[in-house]
XYZ file of N, CA and C in Angstrom:
345
model
N 12.620 -95.072 -90.080
C 12.057 -96.280 -89.526
C 12.652 -96.553 -88.144
N 13.955 -96.277 -88.014
C 14.612 -96.499 -86.729
C 14.026 -95.584 -85.656
N 13.658 -94.369 -86.053
C 13.067 -93.434 -85.091
C 11.728 -93.965 -84.588
N 10.942 -94.575 -85.495
C 9.664 -95.158 -85.086
C 9.884 -96.329 -84.141
N 10.879 -97.137 -84.444
C 11.186 -98.280 -83.583
C 11.621 -97.798 -82.206
N 12.477 -96.790 -82.160
C 12.927 -96.251 -80.875
C 11.767 -95.638 -80.095
N 10.885 -94.950 -80.799
C 9.725 -94.347 -80.140
C 8.801 -95.429 -79.591
N 8.598 -96.494 -80.367
C 7.748 -97.594 -79.904
C 8.375 -98.279 -78.697
N 9.690 -98.494 -78.756
C 10.386 -99.114 -77.622
C 10.280 -98.234 -76.380
N 10.426 -96.935 -76.545
C 10.326 -96.012 -75.414
C 8.910 -96.030 -74.833
N 7.913 -96.091 -75.711
C 6.524 -96.131 -75.243
C 6.261 -97.410 -74.457
N 6.782 -98.515 -74.942
C 6.599 -99.787 -74.244
C 7.307 -99.750 -72.894
N 8.519 -99.221 -72.866
C 9.253 -99.113 -71.603
C 8.486 -98.240 -70.614
N 7.893 -97.147 -71.103
C 7.095 -96.278 -70.236
C 5.899 -97.034 -69.670
N 5.244 -97.831 -70.525
C 4.090 -98.601 -70.065
C 4.500 -99.619 -69.013
N 5.636 -100.265 -69.204
C 6.125 -101.243 -68.228
C 6.433 -100.546 -66.905
N 7.050 -99.367 -66.963
C 7.344 -98.617 -65.738
C 6.060 -98.204 -65.026
N 5.063 -97.751 -65.788
C 3.790 -97.365 -65.179
C 3.114 -98.564 -64.529
N 3.168 -99.703 -65.201
C 2.576 -100.912 -64.644
C 3.292 -101.314 -63.359
N 4.608 -101.208 -63.358
C 5.372 -101.513 -62.147
C 5.008 -100.581 -61.003
N 4.846 -99.300 -61.309
C 4.464 -98.331 -60.274
C 3.062 -98.635 -59.742
N 2.155 -99.004 -60.641
C 0.796 -99.345 -60.217
C 0.813 -100.576 -59.315
N 1.632 -101.549 -59.662
C 1.730 -102.751 -58.835
C 2.311 -102.429 -57.464
N 3.295 -101.555 -57.425
C 3.878 -101.162 -56.140
C 2.826 -100.460 -55.281
N 2.020 -99.616 -55.906
C 0.948 -98.942 -55.177
C -0.081 -99.930 -54.651
N -0.408 -100.936 -55.467
C -1.355 -101.967 -55.048
C -0.799 -102.744 -53.863
N 0.478 -103.063 -53.917
C 1.125 -103.779 -52.822
C 1.093 -102.963 -51.539
N 1.383 -101.673 -51.640
C 1.374 -100.805 -50.462
C -0.034 -100.727 -49.870
N -1.040 -100.630 -50.733
C -2.421 -100.585 -50.267
C -2.789 -101.890 -49.575
N -2.371 -103.003 -50.147
C -2.643 -104.303 -49.541
C -1.975 -104.408 -48.171
N -0.741 -103.951 -48.062
C -0.043 -103.987 -46.774
C -0.764 -103.138 -45.729
N -1.228 -101.948 -46.136
C -1.962 -101.088 -45.193
C -3.278 -101.746 -44.776
N -3.960 -102.381 -45.725
C -5.227 -103.046 -45.430
C -5.015 -104.193 -44.451
N -3.960 -104.955 -44.656
C -3.663 -106.078 -43.765
C -3.325 -105.566 -42.372
N -2.512 -104.522 -42.296
C -2.150 -103.954 -40.996
C -3.394 -103.447 -40.271
N -4.295 -102.815 -41.012
C -5.524 -102.311 -40.411
C -6.391 -103.472 -39.926
N -6.471 -104.552 -40.716
C -7.266 -105.710 -40.313
C -6.703 -106.348 -39.049
N -5.381 -106.427 -38.959
C -4.757 -106.980 -37.753
C -5.043 -106.109 -36.537
N -4.967 -104.799 -36.727
C -5.236 -103.875 -35.629
C -6.693 -103.981 -35.179
N -7.614 -104.052 -36.131
C -9.029 -104.184 -35.788
C -9.302 -105.503 -35.079
N -8.628 -106.572 -35.503
C -8.806 -107.867 -34.844
C -8.320 -107.800 -33.400
N -7.196 -107.125 -33.173
C -6.695 -106.955 -31.803
C -7.683 -106.157 -30.957
N -8.249 -105.099 -31.530
C -9.220 -104.285 -30.799
C -10.478 -105.093 -30.484
N -10.951 -105.880 -31.458
C -12.130 -106.722 -31.229
C -11.864 -107.736 -30.121
N -10.687 -108.342 -30.159
C -10.321 -109.329 -29.146
C -10.269 -108.672 -27.763
N -9.722 -107.463 -27.693
C -9.641 -106.749 -26.412
C -11.041 -106.410 -25.900
N -11.939 -105.990 -26.800
C -13.322 -105.683 -26.413
C -14.027 -106.928 -25.890
N -13.836 -108.049 -26.592
C -14.475 -109.297 -26.172
C -13.972 -109.733 -24.802
N -12.697 -109.542 -24.547
C -12.146 -109.934 -23.249
C -12.712 -109.065 -22.132
N -12.933 -107.780 -22.407
C -13.500 -106.895 -21.380
C -14.948 -107.271 -21.093
N -15.710 -107.606 -22.129
C -17.130 -107.913 -21.964
C -17.313 -109.295 -21.350
N -16.632 -110.261 -21.877
C -16.791 -111.646 -21.427
C -15.584 -112.082 -20.615
N -15.358 -111.466 -19.504
C -14.202 -111.805 -18.670
C -14.500 -113.143 -17.987
N -13.916 -114.245 -18.496
C -14.211 -115.559 -17.918
C -13.499 -115.746 -16.576
N -14.011 -116.694 -15.847
C -13.359 -116.996 -14.572
C -12.026 -117.676 -14.849
N -11.085 -117.634 -13.917
C -9.763 -118.228 -14.153
C -9.831 -119.706 -14.510
N -10.821 -120.443 -14.009
C -10.934 -121.869 -14.328
C -11.308 -122.078 -15.792
N -12.101 -121.173 -16.360
C -12.532 -121.289 -17.758
C -11.476 -120.809 -18.739
N -10.570 -119.995 -18.289
C -9.616 -119.322 -19.172
C -8.498 -120.279 -19.589
N -8.607 -120.824 -20.810
C -7.557 -121.663 -21.381
C -7.486 -121.389 -22.877
N -6.909 -120.264 -23.266
C -6.873 -119.934 -24.698
C -5.922 -120.852 -25.462
N -6.218 -121.025 -26.757
C -5.368 -121.830 -27.637
C -4.024 -121.157 -27.858
N -4.030 -119.853 -27.851
C -2.818 -119.088 -28.116
C -2.834 -117.822 -27.271
N -1.694 -117.248 -27.020
C -1.665 -116.009 -26.234
C -2.476 -114.910 -26.923
N -3.148 -114.055 -26.158
C -3.988 -113.019 -26.763
C -3.206 -111.986 -27.568
N -1.901 -111.897 -27.363
C -1.126 -110.910 -28.106
C -0.852 -111.354 -29.541
N -1.098 -112.640 -29.847
C -0.854 -113.137 -31.200
C -2.157 -113.136 -31.992
N -2.087 -112.833 -33.282
C -3.289 -112.890 -34.112
C -3.763 -114.338 -34.252
N -5.025 -114.511 -34.540
C -5.559 -115.861 -34.688
C -4.954 -116.548 -35.907
N -4.983 -117.866 -35.885
C -4.430 -118.640 -37.004
C -5.203 -118.361 -38.293
N -6.517 -118.236 -38.171
C -7.332 -117.972 -39.363
C -6.964 -116.626 -39.978
N -6.748 -115.626 -39.146
C -6.374 -114.307 -39.659
C -5.011 -114.365 -40.334
N -4.061 -115.069 -39.707
C -2.741 -115.207 -40.326
C -2.832 -115.954 -41.651
N -3.693 -116.963 -41.699
C -3.881 -117.704 -42.950
C -4.442 -116.779 -44.031
N -5.413 -115.947 -43.661
C -5.996 -115.008 -44.627
C -4.973 -113.984 -45.094
N -4.137 -113.519 -44.185
C -3.094 -112.558 -44.553
C -2.117 -113.205 -45.530
N -1.707 -114.447 -45.222
C -0.782 -115.155 -46.114
C -1.421 -115.381 -47.479
N -2.698 -115.753 -47.493
C -3.395 -115.965 -48.763
C -3.460 -114.663 -49.560
N -3.671 -113.538 -48.877
C -3.708 -112.246 -49.563
C -2.350 -111.903 -50.162
N -1.291 -112.156 -49.400
C 0.057 -111.897 -49.916
C 0.359 -112.791 -51.113
N -0.041 -114.066 -51.029
C 0.192 -114.992 -52.141
C -0.568 -114.543 -53.383
N -1.816 -114.124 -53.190
C -2.613 -113.662 -54.329
C -1.996 -112.408 -54.944
N -1.517 -111.505 -54.108
C -0.877 -110.289 -54.625
C 0.396 -110.631 -55.386
N 1.153 -111.589 -54.881
C 2.387 -111.996 -55.571
C 2.063 -112.627 -56.921
N 1.030 -113.476 -56.953
C 0.625 -114.085 -58.238
C 0.153 -113.009 -59.211
N -0.630 -112.058 -58.711
C -1.132 -110.975 -59.562
C 0.028 -110.150 -60.114
N 0.993 -109.842 -59.253
C 2.152 -109.061 -59.676
C 2.957 -109.821 -60.728
N 3.177 -111.111 -60.503
C 3.945 -111.920 -61.452
C 3.218 -112.009 -62.797
N 1.896 -112.226 -62.761
C 1.123 -112.284 -64.007
C 1.196 -110.961 -64.758
N 1.057 -109.866 -64.034
C 1.093 -108.553 -64.678
C 2.460 -108.279 -65.295
N 3.513 -108.653 -64.596
C 4.854 -108.442 -65.146
C 5.089 -109.313 -66.374
N 4.610 -110.564 -66.336
C 4.750 -111.436 -67.505
C 3.989 -110.860 -68.698
N 2.794 -110.337 -68.450
C 2.019 -109.732 -69.535
C 2.721 -108.490 -70.079
N 3.300 -107.702 -69.185
C 4.002 -106.494 -69.626
C 5.217 -106.851 -70.471
N 5.957 -107.861 -70.059
C 7.131 -108.281 -70.828
C 6.704 -108.854 -72.174
N 5.642 -109.665 -72.182
C 5.150 -110.227 -73.445
C 4.679 -109.112 -74.375
N 4.006 -108.112 -73.811
C 3.546 -106.978 -74.611
C 4.732 -106.232 -75.204
N 5.754 -105.986 -74.372
C 6.946 -105.289 -74.845
C 7.628 -106.074 -75.958
N 7.768 -107.380 -75.759
C 8.428 -108.213 -76.768
C 7.625 -108.254 -78.067
N 6.304 -108.329 -77.937
C 5.447 -108.361 -79.128
C 5.554 -107.041 -79.893
N 5.547 -105.927 -79.151
C 5.681 -104.617 -79.804
C 7.038 -104.482 -80.481
N 8.077 -104.975 -79.841
C 9.415 -104.908 -80.425
C 9.472 -105.751 -81.695
N 8.844 -106.928 -81.674
C 8.843 -107.792 -82.858
C 8.047 -107.151 -83.992
N 6.943 -106.492 -83.656
C 6.126 -105.846 -84.683
C 6.840 -104.648 -85.296
N 7.677 -103.995 -84.532
C 8.327 -102.787 -85.038
C 9.592 -103.090 -85.843
N 10.053 -104.338 -85.812
C 11.235 -104.687 -86.607
C 10.873 -104.678 -88.089
N 11.787 -104.208 -88.937
C 11.497 -104.222 -90.376
C 11.468 -105.662 -90.889
N 10.534 -105.903 -91.795
C 10.410 -107.237 -92.374
C 11.220 -107.291 -93.653
N 11.995 -108.347 -93.788
C 12.822 -108.515 -94.979
C 12.027 -109.282 -96.027
N 12.022 -108.775 -97.254
C 11.300 -109.513 -98.303
C 12.013 -110.830 -98.589
N 11.218 -111.839 -98.868
C 11.796 -113.150 -99.189
C 12.239 -113.165 -100.643
N 13.321 -113.861 -100.861
C 13.822 -113.996 -102.233
C 13.263 -115.283 -102.820
N 12.822 -115.199 -104.047
C 12.326 -116.397 -104.726
C 13.512 -117.202 -105.227
N 13.575 -118.431 -104.808
C 14.652 -119.309 -105.257
C 14.034 -120.326 -106.203
N 14.481 -120.298 -107.456
C 13.941 -121.248 -108.440
C 15.028 -121.988 -109.143
């Protein structure tokens, strides 16, 4: 019985490790996607400036052109927050699954009738 419990615990630990690795991969993909979006936004902004070169009197930007727009930064922050929530939820589910499996694999003691 102990061998089955150890095997079940090892299987659960493996699943938790795989889930952690998957989450790390998701995070890396999200970071690459955000970096690509920022780069594309910079390229779009540079293209727009070349096409619509305003006169010096009209040129009064809200922020320096080297900084990403506030909306883009807000979207990036929202994406990071969503990824963090997703990661936390997944880890909580993995821990709950591990604990449930451990509880199920424990031997049950028969109750004694007290009369």
